[in-house]
Short mmCIF file of C-alpha atoms and ligand atoms in Angstrom, two decimals:
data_model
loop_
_atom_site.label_atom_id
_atom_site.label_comp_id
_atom_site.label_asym_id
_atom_site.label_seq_id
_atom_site.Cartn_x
_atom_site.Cartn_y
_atom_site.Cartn_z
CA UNK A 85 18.60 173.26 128.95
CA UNK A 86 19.32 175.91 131.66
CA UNK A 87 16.84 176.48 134.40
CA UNK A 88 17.09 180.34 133.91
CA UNK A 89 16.05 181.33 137.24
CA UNK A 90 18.63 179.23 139.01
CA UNK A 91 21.23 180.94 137.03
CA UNK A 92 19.73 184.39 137.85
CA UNK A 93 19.68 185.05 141.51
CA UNK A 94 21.71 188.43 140.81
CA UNK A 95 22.17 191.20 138.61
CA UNK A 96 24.71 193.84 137.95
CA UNK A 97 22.04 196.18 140.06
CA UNK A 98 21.53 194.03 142.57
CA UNK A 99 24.80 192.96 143.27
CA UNK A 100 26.41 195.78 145.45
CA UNK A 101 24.30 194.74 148.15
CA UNK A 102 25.54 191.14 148.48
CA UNK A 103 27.96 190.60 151.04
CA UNK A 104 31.55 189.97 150.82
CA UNK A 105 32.20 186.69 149.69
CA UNK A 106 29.03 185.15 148.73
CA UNK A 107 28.17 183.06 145.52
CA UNK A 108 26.11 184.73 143.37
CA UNK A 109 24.87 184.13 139.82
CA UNK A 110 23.84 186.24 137.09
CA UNK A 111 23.04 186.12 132.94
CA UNK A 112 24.70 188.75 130.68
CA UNK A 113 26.42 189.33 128.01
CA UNK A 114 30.58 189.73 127.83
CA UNK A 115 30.25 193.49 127.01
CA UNK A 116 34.39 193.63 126.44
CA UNK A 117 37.77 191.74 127.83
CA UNK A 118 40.86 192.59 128.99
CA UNK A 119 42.95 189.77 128.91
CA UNK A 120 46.71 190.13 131.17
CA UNK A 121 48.88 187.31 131.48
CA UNK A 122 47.01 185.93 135.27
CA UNK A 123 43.88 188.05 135.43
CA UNK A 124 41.03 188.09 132.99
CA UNK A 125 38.59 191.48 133.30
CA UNK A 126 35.29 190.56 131.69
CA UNK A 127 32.26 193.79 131.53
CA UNK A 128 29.30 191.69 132.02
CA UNK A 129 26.37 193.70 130.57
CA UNK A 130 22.58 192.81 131.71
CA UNK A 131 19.26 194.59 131.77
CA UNK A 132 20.76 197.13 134.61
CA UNK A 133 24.41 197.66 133.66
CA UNK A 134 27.96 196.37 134.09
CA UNK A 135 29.43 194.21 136.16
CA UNK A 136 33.11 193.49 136.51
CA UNK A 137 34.07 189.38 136.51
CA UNK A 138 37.92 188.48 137.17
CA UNK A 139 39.00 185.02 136.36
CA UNK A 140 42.47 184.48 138.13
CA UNK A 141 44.40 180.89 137.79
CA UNK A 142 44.05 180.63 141.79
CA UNK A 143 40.23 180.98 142.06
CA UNK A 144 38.78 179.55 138.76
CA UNK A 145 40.05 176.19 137.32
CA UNK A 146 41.97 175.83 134.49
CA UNK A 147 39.01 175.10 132.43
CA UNK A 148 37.10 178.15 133.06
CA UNK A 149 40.05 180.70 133.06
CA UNK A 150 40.47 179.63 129.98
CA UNK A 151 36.56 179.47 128.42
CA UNK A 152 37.07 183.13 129.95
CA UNK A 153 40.31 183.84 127.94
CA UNK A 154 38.72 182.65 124.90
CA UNK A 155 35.41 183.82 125.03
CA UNK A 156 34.24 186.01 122.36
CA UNK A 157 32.65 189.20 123.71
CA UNK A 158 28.97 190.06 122.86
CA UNK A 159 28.39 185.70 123.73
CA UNK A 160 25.83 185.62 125.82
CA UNK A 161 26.71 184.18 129.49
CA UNK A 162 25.58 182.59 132.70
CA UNK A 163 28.42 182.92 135.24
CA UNK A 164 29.06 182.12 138.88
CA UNK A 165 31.21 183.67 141.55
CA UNK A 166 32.42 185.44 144.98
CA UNK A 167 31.33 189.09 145.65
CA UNK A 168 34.37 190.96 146.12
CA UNK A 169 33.96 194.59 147.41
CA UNK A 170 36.44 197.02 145.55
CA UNK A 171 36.78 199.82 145.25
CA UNK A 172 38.81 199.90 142.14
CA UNK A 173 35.97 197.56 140.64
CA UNK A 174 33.49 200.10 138.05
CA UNK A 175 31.27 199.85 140.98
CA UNK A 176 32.77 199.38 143.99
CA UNK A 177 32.07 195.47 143.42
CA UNK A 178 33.32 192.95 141.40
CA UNK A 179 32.56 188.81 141.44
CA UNK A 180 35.71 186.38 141.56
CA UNK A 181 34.87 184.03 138.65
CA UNK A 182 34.25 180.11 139.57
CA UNK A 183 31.85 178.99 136.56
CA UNK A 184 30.87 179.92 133.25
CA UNK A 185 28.46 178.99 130.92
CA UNK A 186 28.47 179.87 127.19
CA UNK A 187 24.89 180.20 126.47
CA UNK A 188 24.97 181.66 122.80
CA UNK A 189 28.87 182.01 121.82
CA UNK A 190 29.40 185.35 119.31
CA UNK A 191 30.90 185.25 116.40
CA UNK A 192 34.18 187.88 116.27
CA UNK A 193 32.67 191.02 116.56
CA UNK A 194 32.11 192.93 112.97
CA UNK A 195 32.21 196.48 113.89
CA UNK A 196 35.86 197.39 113.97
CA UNK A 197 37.83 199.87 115.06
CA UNK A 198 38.01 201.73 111.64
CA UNK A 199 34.08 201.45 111.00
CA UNK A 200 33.49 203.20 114.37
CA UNK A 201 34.74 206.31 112.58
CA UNK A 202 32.07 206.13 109.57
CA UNK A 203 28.56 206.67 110.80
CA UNK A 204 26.92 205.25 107.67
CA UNK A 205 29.10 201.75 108.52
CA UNK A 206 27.65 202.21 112.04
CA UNK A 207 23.56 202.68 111.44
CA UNK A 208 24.36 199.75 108.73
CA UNK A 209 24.97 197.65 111.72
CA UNK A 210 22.80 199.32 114.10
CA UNK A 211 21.11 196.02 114.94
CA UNK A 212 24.46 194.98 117.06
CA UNK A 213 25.90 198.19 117.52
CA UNK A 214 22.93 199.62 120.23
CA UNK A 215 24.37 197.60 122.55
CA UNK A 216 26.98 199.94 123.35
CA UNK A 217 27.10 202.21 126.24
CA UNK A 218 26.50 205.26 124.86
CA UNK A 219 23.24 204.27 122.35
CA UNK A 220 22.02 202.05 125.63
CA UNK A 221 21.99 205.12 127.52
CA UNK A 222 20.19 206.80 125.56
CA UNK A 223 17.40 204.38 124.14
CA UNK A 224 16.54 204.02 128.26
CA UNK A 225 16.52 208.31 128.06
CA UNK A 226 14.01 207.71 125.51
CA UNK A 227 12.00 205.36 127.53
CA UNK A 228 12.11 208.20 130.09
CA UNK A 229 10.94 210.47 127.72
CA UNK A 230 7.78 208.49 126.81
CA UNK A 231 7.26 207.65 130.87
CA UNK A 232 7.82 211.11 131.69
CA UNK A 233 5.27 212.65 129.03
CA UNK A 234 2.33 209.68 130.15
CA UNK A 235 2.94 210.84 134.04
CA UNK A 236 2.75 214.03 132.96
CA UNK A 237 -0.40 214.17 131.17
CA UNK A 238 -2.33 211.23 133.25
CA UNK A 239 -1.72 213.34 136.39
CA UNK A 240 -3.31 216.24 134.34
CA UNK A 241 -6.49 214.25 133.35
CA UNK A 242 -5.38 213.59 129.64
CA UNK A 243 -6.93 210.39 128.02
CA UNK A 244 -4.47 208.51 126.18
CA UNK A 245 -5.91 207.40 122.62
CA UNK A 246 -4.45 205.86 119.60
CA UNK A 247 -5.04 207.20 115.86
CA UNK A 248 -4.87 205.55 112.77
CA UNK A 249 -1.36 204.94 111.06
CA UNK A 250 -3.29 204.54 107.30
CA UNK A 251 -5.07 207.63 106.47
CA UNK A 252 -6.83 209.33 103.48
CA UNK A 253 -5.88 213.17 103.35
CA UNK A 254 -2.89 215.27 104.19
CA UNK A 255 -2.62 217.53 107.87
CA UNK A 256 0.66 218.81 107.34
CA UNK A 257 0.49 219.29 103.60
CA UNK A 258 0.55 217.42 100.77
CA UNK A 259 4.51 217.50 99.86
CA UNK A 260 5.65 215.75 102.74
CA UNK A 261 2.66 212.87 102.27
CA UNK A 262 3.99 208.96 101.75
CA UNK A 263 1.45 207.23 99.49
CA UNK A 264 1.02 203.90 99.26
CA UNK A 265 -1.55 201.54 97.27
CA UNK A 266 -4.58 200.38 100.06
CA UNK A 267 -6.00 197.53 97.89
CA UNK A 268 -7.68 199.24 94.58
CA UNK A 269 -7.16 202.33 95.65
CA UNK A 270 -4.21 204.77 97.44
CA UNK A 271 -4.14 205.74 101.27
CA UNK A 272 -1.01 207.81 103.05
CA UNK A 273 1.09 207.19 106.20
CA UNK A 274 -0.11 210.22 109.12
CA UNK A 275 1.79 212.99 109.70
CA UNK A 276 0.22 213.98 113.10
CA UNK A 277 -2.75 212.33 114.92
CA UNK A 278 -3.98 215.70 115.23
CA UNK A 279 -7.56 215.61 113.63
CA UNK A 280 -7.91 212.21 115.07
CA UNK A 281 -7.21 214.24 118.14
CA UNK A 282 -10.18 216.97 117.59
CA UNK A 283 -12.65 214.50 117.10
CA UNK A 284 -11.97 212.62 120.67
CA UNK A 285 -11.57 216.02 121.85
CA UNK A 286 -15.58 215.86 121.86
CA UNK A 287 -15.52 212.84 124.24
CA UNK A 288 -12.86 213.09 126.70
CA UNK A 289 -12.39 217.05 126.44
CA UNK A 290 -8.07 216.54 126.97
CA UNK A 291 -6.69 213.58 124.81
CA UNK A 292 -2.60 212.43 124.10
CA UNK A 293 -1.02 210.33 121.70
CA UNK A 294 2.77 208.87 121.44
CA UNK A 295 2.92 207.42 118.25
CA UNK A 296 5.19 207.42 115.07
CA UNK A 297 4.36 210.28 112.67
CA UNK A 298 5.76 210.14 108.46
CA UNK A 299 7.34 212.51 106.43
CA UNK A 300 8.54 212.15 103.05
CA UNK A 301 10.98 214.90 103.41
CA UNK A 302 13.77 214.96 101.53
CA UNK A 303 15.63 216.85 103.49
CA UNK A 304 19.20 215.43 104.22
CA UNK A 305 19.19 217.22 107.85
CA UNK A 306 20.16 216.14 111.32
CA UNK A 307 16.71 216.97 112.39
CA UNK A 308 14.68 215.89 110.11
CA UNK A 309 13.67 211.91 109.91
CA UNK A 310 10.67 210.18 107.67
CA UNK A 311 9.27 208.41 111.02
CA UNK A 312 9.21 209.82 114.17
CA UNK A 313 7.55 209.53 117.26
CA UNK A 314 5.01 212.21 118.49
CA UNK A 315 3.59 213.46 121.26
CA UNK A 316 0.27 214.96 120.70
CA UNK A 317 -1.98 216.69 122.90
CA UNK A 318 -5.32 218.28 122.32
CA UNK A 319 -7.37 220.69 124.48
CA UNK A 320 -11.38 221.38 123.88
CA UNK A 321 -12.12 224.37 125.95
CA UNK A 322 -9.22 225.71 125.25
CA UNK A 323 -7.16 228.95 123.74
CA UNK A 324 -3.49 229.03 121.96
CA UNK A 325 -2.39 230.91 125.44
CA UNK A 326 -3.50 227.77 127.78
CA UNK A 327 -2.08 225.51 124.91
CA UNK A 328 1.52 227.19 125.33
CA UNK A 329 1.13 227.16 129.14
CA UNK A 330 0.81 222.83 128.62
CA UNK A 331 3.66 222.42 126.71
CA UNK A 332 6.24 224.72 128.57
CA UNK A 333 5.18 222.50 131.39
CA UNK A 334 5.36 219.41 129.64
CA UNK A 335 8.72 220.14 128.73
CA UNK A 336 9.65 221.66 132.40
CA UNK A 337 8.53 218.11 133.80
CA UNK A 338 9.67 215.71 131.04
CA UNK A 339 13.43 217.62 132.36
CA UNK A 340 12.91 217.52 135.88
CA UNK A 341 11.77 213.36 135.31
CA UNK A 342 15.14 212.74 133.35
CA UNK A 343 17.26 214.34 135.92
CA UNK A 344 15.53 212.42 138.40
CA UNK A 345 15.49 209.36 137.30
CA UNK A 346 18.13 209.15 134.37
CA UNK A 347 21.13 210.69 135.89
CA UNK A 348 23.13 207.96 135.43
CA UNK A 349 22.26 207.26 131.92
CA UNK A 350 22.79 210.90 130.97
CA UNK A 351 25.80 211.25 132.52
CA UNK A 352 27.50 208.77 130.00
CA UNK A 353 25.90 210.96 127.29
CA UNK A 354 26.57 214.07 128.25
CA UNK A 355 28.79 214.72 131.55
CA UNK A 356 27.63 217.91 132.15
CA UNK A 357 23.90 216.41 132.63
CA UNK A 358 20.59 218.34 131.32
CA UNK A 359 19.48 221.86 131.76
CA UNK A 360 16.72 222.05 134.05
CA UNK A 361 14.22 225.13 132.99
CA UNK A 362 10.67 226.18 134.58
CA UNK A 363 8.42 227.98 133.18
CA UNK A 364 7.40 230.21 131.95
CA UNK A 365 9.39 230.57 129.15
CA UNK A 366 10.06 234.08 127.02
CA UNK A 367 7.75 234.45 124.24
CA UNK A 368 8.32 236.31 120.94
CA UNK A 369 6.29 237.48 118.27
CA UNK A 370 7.54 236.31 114.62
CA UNK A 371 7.74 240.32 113.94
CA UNK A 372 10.19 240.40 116.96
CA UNK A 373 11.96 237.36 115.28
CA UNK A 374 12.21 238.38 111.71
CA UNK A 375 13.94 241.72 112.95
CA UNK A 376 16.28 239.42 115.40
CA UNK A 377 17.05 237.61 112.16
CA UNK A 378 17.77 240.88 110.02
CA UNK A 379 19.69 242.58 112.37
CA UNK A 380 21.60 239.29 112.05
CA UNK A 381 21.78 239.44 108.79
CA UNK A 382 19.30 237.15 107.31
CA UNK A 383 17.49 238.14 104.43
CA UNK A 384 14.55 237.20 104.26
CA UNK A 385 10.57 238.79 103.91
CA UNK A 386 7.86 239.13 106.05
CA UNK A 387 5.40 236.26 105.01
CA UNK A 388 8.03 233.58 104.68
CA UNK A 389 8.44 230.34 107.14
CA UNK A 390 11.46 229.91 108.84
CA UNK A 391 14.02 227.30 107.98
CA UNK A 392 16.35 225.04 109.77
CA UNK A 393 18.67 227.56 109.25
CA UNK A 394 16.58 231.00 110.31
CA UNK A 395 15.92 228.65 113.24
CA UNK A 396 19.14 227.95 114.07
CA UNK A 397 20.25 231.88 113.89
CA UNK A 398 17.54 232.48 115.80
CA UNK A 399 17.78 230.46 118.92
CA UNK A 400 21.62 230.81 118.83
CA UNK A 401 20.49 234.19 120.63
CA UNK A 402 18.23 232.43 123.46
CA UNK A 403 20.10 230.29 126.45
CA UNK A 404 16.44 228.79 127.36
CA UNK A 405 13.34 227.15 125.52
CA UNK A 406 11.41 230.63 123.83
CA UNK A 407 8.14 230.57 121.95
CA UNK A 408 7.40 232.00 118.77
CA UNK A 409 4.23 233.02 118.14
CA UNK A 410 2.19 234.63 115.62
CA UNK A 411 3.17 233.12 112.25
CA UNK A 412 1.97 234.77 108.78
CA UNK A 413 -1.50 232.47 107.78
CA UNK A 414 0.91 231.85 104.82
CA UNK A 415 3.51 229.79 107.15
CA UNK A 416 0.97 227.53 108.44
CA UNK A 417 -1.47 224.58 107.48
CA UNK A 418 -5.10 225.88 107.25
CA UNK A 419 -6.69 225.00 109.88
CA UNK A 420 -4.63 227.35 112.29
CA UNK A 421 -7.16 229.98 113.15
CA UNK A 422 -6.00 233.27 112.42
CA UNK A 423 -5.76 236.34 115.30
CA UNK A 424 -9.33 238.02 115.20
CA UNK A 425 -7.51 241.36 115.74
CA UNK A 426 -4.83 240.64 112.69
CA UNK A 427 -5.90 237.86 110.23
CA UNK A 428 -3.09 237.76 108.81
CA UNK A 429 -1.27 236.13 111.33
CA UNK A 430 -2.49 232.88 113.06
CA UNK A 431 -3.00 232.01 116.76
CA UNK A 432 -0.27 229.68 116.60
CA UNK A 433 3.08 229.15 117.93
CA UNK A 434 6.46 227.40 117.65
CA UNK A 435 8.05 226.07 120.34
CA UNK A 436 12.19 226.55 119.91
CA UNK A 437 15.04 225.41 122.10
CA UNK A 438 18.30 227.47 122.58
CA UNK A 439 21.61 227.25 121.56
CA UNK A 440 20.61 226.81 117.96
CA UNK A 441 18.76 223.70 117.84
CA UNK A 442 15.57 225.38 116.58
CA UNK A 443 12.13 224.09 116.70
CA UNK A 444 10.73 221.47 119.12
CA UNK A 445 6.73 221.73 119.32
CA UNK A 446 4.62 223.18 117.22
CA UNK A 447 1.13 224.11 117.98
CA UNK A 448 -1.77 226.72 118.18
CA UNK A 449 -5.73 227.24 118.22
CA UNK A 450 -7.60 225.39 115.36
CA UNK A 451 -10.56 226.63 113.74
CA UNK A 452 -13.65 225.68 115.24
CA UNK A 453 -16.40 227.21 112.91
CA UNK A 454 -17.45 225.02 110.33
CA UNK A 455 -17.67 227.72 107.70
CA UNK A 456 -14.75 229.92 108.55
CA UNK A 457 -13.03 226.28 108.57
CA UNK A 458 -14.32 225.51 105.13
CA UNK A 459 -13.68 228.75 103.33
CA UNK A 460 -10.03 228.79 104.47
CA UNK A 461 -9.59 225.29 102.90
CA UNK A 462 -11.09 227.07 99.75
CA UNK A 463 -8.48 229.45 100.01
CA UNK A 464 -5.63 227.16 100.23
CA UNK A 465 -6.46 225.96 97.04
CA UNK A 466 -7.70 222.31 98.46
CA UNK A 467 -10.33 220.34 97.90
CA UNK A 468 -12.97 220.68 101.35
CA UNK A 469 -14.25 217.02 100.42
CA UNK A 470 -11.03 215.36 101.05
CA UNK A 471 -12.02 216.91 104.33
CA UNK A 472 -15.36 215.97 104.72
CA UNK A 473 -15.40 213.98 108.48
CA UNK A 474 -13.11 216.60 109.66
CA UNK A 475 -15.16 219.70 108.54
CA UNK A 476 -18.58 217.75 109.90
CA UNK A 477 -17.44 217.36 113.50
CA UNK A 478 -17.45 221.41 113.48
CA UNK A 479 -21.51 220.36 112.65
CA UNK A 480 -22.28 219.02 116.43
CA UNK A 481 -21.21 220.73 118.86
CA UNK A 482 -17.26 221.57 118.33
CA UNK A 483 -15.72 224.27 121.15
CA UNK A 484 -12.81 226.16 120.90
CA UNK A 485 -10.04 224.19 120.95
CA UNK A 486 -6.09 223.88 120.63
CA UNK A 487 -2.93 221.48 120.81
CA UNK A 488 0.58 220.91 119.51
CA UNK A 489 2.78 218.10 118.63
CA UNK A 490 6.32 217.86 120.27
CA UNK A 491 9.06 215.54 118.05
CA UNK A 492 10.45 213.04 120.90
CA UNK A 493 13.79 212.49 118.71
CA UNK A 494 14.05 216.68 118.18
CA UNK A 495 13.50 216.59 122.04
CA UNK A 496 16.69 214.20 123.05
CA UNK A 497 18.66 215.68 120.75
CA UNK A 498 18.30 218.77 121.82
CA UNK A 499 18.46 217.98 126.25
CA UNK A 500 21.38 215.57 125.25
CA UNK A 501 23.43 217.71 122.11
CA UNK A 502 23.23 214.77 120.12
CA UNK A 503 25.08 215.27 116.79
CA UNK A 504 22.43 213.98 114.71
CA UNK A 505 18.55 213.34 115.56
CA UNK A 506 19.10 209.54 114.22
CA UNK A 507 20.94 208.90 117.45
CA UNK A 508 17.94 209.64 119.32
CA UNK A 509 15.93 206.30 117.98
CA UNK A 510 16.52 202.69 117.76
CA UNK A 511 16.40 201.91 114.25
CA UNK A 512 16.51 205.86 112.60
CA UNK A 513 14.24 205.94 109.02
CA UNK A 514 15.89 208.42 106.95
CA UNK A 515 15.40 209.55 102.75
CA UNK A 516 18.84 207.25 102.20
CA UNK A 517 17.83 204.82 105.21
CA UNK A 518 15.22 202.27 105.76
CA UNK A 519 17.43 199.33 106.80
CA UNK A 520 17.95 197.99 109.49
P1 AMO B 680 4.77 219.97 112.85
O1 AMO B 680 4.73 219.49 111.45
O2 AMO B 680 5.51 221.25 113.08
O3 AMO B 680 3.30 220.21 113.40
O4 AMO B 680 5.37 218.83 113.78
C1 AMO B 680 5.36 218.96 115.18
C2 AMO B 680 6.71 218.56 115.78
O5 AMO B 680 7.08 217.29 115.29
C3 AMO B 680 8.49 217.22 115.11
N1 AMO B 680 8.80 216.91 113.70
C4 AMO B 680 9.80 216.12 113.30
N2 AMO B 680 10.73 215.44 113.97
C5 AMO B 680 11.62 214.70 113.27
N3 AMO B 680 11.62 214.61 111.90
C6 AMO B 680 10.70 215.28 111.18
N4 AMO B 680 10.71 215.16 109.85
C7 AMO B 680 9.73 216.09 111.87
N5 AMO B 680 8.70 216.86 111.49
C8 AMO B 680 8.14 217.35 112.61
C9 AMO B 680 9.04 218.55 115.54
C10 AMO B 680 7.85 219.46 115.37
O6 AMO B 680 7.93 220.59 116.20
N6 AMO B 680 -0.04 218.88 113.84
C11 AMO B 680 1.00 219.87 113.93
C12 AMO B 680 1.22 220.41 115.31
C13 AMO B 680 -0.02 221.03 115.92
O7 AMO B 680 -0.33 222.18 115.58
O8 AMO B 680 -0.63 220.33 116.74
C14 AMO B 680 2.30 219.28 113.43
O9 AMO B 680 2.42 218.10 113.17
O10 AMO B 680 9.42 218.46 116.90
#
C-alpha cells in the first residue's frame, strides 16, 4: 500500500511556487487527455484545481508514457515529475511526467457526449458528473455561501442552533407538509426552523440556523426544490424594519465574501463575475407592486399572493435586490403580525432579486401576544392545539420579535444566473427526483 504522504508533497495550488526543475509529487485524478503522437497532456484534478502533466518519449520511459497513453481519465493517480514553468501551461506551470501510479483505474467514462445535452441523463448521473469544472465551481460557491452567512452572523453576536428535522405541525401551511409514519403515529419533515427559532429567541436574544428545509410542492419550477437549505435568523427585541436592515446586509456581505474569496470559482461560472450591491436596498409596498404589475398587464386582485410569474414581471423592472413589503394578512401564514395602523396587511416583507428571478428571503414581525396569536390561528381555520408549545412560550415572557428565512439554492442561482435552482446543490431533490 501507498504511504500517502510520501506521494503528496504537492498540489495543483501549491505547485507554482516550486522552482524550475524540481521533483515534485502529487495525488489527483486524470480530469481529461489529450493524446498527440509524442506528447501526452493529462488535467490532473485535486482538492485545489488543475494541473497540467506532459509525458514525452524523451523524459518518461516507455512504460509510463504509455500507462499515460492508456490511462482512463477520472482513475485516480499518484504521479511524479519536473516543475516546468510555462507560460502556455493552464497556469503558468506544468510537471514533466517521470512516474505514475494507477491508484483506482476508471472504468470508460459513461457520460457521453450526447447525454451532456439532456439534463435529466445528467442529474441521473450526478454522482460522477460533479466532478466537472463547472458543478465544482460552484458546490465550493456554495461552501462560500454557508462560510460567508456564519461570519456574518457570528461577528453580529448570532448564536448558531440546530432545530429538529421531525416535527408535529405545519409553519408554512399544511399543503406543502411531507408526512411520514413516526412509529404508531404520523410526524412531518420542517419547512423552516422558525418557531424552533422563537423559542431560543428567549435564551440567546439573536439565534441562526443553516439547515435543509421540505416542501412537498409540486411545482415543476426552476426555483422550487422539496429540500433545501435555509438560512434562518431570528431577532427578540426586534421590529420588521431592523429585520429588513439584517438581511439586506446579510446579502450585501454574503456578495462582497464571494467576490473576495471565490473569484476564481465564479469566474468559470459566470465570466462576468457577481454584482456587488450595498445597502440599503429600495423598498416597495405590495400596493406599489400590484399597480407595477397592472400597468404591466397582469391581472390580478388586491388580496392575492404573488406567483413565480407576478414575481418574475415584477423584478424584471428592478436592476438591484428590492423589498416588498406589506402583504394582504391573506398572503401570509398566521403568525405574521398584522400593521397596527392597517390590519389588513401584515408587517412582513419579501425579499426579491432583479432581473426577474423573484423572491429570495422572506420574513417579517411575528405575533408576540398570546391571545392576538391565538385568535388569528382561530381565524385561519386551524386548530390552536396543534400549536400548543408554540402559543405557551407567548405565556413567559415573549418580546417583540422578527426574522426571515433566505433559500441558499434561490440565492446562487440568482448571484450566478444559473438556469435551474438544481444546479445550485449537490444531489438536487425534486417532485420527479429523489435519486441520486
Ligand atoms: P418561505 O416559505 O417564503 O418563508 O421561505 C423562505 C425562503 O426559502 C426559500 N424557499 C425555497 N427554496 C427552494 N425551493 C423551495 N421549494 C423553497 N421554498 C422556500 C426562498 C424563500 O424566500 N418561515 C418563513 C420565513 C420567515 O418569515 O421567517 C418561510 O419559511 O428563498
Amino acid at each position: 500500500m501507498i504511504k500517502w504522504l510520501e506521494y503528496r508533497n504537492s498540489n495543483s495550488k501549491d505547485i507554482v511556487k516550486r522552482s524550475e526543475g524540481e521533483s515534485v509529487r502529487i495525488l489527483g485524478w486524470v480530469s481529461s487527455k489529450r493524446v498527440h503522437k509524442d506528447k501526452i497532456f493529462l488535467s490532473i484534478r485535486d482538492r485545489y484545481g488543475y494541473l497540467q502533466i506532459v509525458a514525452t518519449p524523451e523524459e518518461s520511459s516507455d512504460n509510463i508514457f504509455n500507462l499515460a497513453k492508456t490511462i482512463p481519465v477520472e482513475s485516480a493517480i499518484a504521479a511524479e515529475g519536473i516543475v516546468k514553468h510555462d507560460p502556455r501551461a493552464p497556469n503558468g506551470v506544468e510537471l514533466r511526467l517521470k512516474d505514475l501510479i494507477v491508484i483506482s483505474k476508471a472504468d470508460i467514462w459513461p457520460v457521453t457526449k450526447s447525454a451532456l445535452k439532456s439534463p435529466e441523463l445528467m442529474y441521473d448521473k450526478r454522482h460522477l458528473t460533479i466532478r466537472g469544472p463547472r458543478s465544482r465551481a460552484i458546490l465550493l460557491i456554495r461552501s462560500g455561501v454557508i462560510k460567508a452567512a456564519m461570519e456574518y452572523f457570528e461577528k453580529n453576536d448570532y448564536v448558531l442552533i440546530n432545530a429538529p428535522t421531525f416535527i408535529t405541525s405545519a409553519v408554512e401551511g399544511g399543503a406543502t407538509l411531507f408526512k411520514l409514519k413516526y412509529f404508531d403515529d404520523y410526524a412531518y419533515l420542517t419547512q423552516s426552523s422558525q418557531f424552533y427559532e422563537e423559542a431560543a429567541i428567549c435564551v440567546f436574544e439573536k439565534v441562526y440556523v443553516i439547515q435543509p428545509s421540505f416542501r412537498a410542492e409540486k411545482s415543476r419550477t426552476r426555483r422550487h426544490l422539496t429540500e433545501f437549505w435555509h438560512i434562518e435568523a431570528e431577532a427578540a427585541f426586534a421590529d420588521h424594519d431592523d429585520i429588513m436592515k439584517v438581511e439586506e446586509e446579510l446579502v450585501s456581505y454574503m456578495l462582497n465574501y464571494l467576490n473576495e474569496h471565490y473569484s476564481g470559482e465564479i469566474k468559470t461560472v459566470k465570466k462576468s463575475g457577481i454584482k456587488i450591491y450595498e445597502p440599503p436596498f429600495p423598498r416597495i409596498s405590495y400596493d406599489e407592486a400590484l399597480e407595477i404589475l397592472h400597468s404591466k398587464g397582469v391581472e390580478m386582485e388586491w388580496g392575492e399572493d404573488f406567483g413565480a410569474d407576478e414575481e418574475r414581471v415584477l423584478s424584471m423592472q428592478f436592476d438591484t435586490p428590492f423589498f416588498v413589503y406589506g402583504y394582504p394578512a391573506s398572503t401570509r401564514s398566521f403568525y405574521h403580525m398584522n400593521d397596527p395602523d392597517r390590519p389588513e396587511v401584515t408587517l412582513s416583507s419579501d425579499l426579491m432579486a432583479p432581473d426577474g428571478y423573484g423572491e429570495i428571503t422572506s420574513g417579517g414581525q411575528r405575533i408576540h401576544d398570546y391571545n392576538e396569536l391565538y385568535n388569528k390561528i382561530i381565524s385561519f381555520g386551524l386548530d390552536p392545539s396543534q400549536y400548543e408549545w408554540y402559543l405557551e412560550i407567548r405565556k413567559y415572557g415573549m418580546p417583540p420579535h422578527a426574522g426571515f428565512g433566505l433559500g441558499v439554492e434561490r440565492f446562487m442561482r440568482w448571484i450566478l444566473e444559473l438556469p435551474h435552482i438544481r444546479d445550485a446543490t449537490l444531489f438536487p431533490r425534486t417532485p420527479s427526483r429523489v435519486y441520486p
